[in-house]
Amino acid sequence: MKLTVILINTIVLASFLTGVGVLLDKIETASLSNPFRVRTAQLNKTN
């Protein structure tokens, strides 16, 4: 029974991390296709 719970938790965690990775990848792609957004991000980093 415990093994099943661990397995389910692992799958949930893996899918969550994959979702986060895809989301970050989409944000990065959107930023790269929008130079103004990239400049704003760079300005925010320096301040």
Rosetta silent file (secondary structure, phi, psi, omega in degrees, C-alpha in Angstrom):
SEQUENCE: MKLTVILINTIVLASFLTGVGVLLDKIETASLSNPFRVRTAQLNKTN
SCORE:     score description
SCORE:     0.000 S_00000001
   1 L     0.000  -46.792 -179.498    0.000    0.000    0.000 S_00000001
   2 H   -63.171  -36.938 -179.843    2.764    2.464    0.949 S_00000001
   3 H   -61.318  -40.134  178.762    4.647    1.664   -2.239 S_00000001
   4 H   -62.930  -42.843  179.712    1.594    2.662   -4.299 S_00000001
   5 H   -62.767  -44.156  178.555    1.343    5.989   -2.458 S_00000001
   6 H   -61.856  -42.689  179.943    5.050    6.677   -3.042 S_00000001
   7 H   -61.958  -45.986  179.231    4.641    5.787   -6.725 S_00000001
   8 H   -62.379  -45.102  178.973    1.639    8.119   -7.116 S_00000001
   9 H   -59.965  -40.819  179.397    3.484   10.936   -5.317 S_00000001
  10 H   -63.767  -43.721  179.816    6.495   10.452   -7.597 S_00000001
  11 H   -64.349  -44.226  179.583    4.320   10.596  -10.726 S_00000001
  12 H   -61.812  -45.532 -179.905    2.496   13.702   -9.472 S_00000001
  13 H   -63.358  -43.623 -179.706    5.791   15.400   -8.600 S_00000001
  14 H   -62.826  -44.332 -179.720    7.337   14.474  -11.953 S_00000001
  15 H   -67.986  -34.888  177.383    4.353   15.778  -13.925 S_00000001
  16 H   -64.473  -46.372  179.572    4.327   18.956  -11.814 S_00000001
  17 H   -64.143  -38.546  177.360    8.026   19.569  -12.479 S_00000001
  18 H   -63.448  -43.075  178.341    7.510   18.872  -16.183 S_00000001
  19 H   -60.530  -43.380  178.513    4.628   21.366  -16.222 S_00000001
  20 H   -63.783  -43.160  179.380    6.793   23.999  -14.532 S_00000001
  21 H   -61.542  -43.024  178.517    9.613   23.327  -16.990 S_00000001
  22 H   -64.737  -41.572  179.912    7.279   23.683  -19.976 S_00000001
  23 H   -62.194  -46.928  178.507    5.833   26.878  -18.503 S_00000001
  24 H   -62.563  -38.790  178.847    9.287   28.396  -17.981 S_00000001
  25 H   -63.209  -41.469  178.701   10.259   27.347  -21.497 S_00000001
  26 H   -65.295  -41.377  178.945    7.166   29.086  -22.916 S_00000001
  27 H   -62.903  -43.830  179.824    7.924   32.249  -20.921 S_00000001
  28 H   -62.575  -43.859  179.642   11.522   32.211  -22.160 S_00000001
  29 H   -63.660  -42.855  178.764   10.393   31.732  -25.767 S_00000001
  30 H   -62.982  -39.771  179.397    7.861   34.562  -25.428 S_00000001
  31 H   -65.942  -40.515 -179.182   10.560   36.816  -23.971 S_00000001
  32 H   -66.871  -34.284  179.950   12.961   36.002  -26.797 S_00000001
  33 H   -81.231   -7.371  179.215   10.317   36.816  -29.409 S_00000001
  34 L  -123.699   92.936 -176.270    9.590   40.121  -27.640 S_00000001
  35 H   -59.306  -35.089 -179.160   12.783   42.262  -27.444 S_00000001
  36 H   -62.514  -42.198  179.986   11.035   44.986  -25.450 S_00000001
  37 H   -64.304  -38.348  178.641   10.091   42.510  -22.724 S_00000001
  38 H   -64.568  -43.376  179.360   13.693   41.257  -22.608 S_00000001
  39 H   -62.041  -42.383  179.235   14.995   44.837  -22.246 S_00000001
  40 H   -61.409  -42.656  179.229   12.527   45.498  -19.435 S_00000001
  41 H   -63.237  -40.880  179.619   13.674   42.325  -17.673 S_00000001
  42 H   -66.190  -39.389  177.972   17.318   43.372  -18.046 S_00000001
  43 H   -64.065  -41.594  179.377   16.528   46.842  -16.640 S_00000001
  44 H   -63.710  -35.079  179.686   14.736   45.271  -13.688 S_00000001
  45 H   -67.805  -39.691 -176.798   17.770   43.067  -12.988 S_00000001
  46 H   -72.943  -30.771 -179.012   20.193   46.016  -12.922 S_00000001
  47 L   -74.241    0.000    0.000   18.010   48.095  -10.578 S_00000001
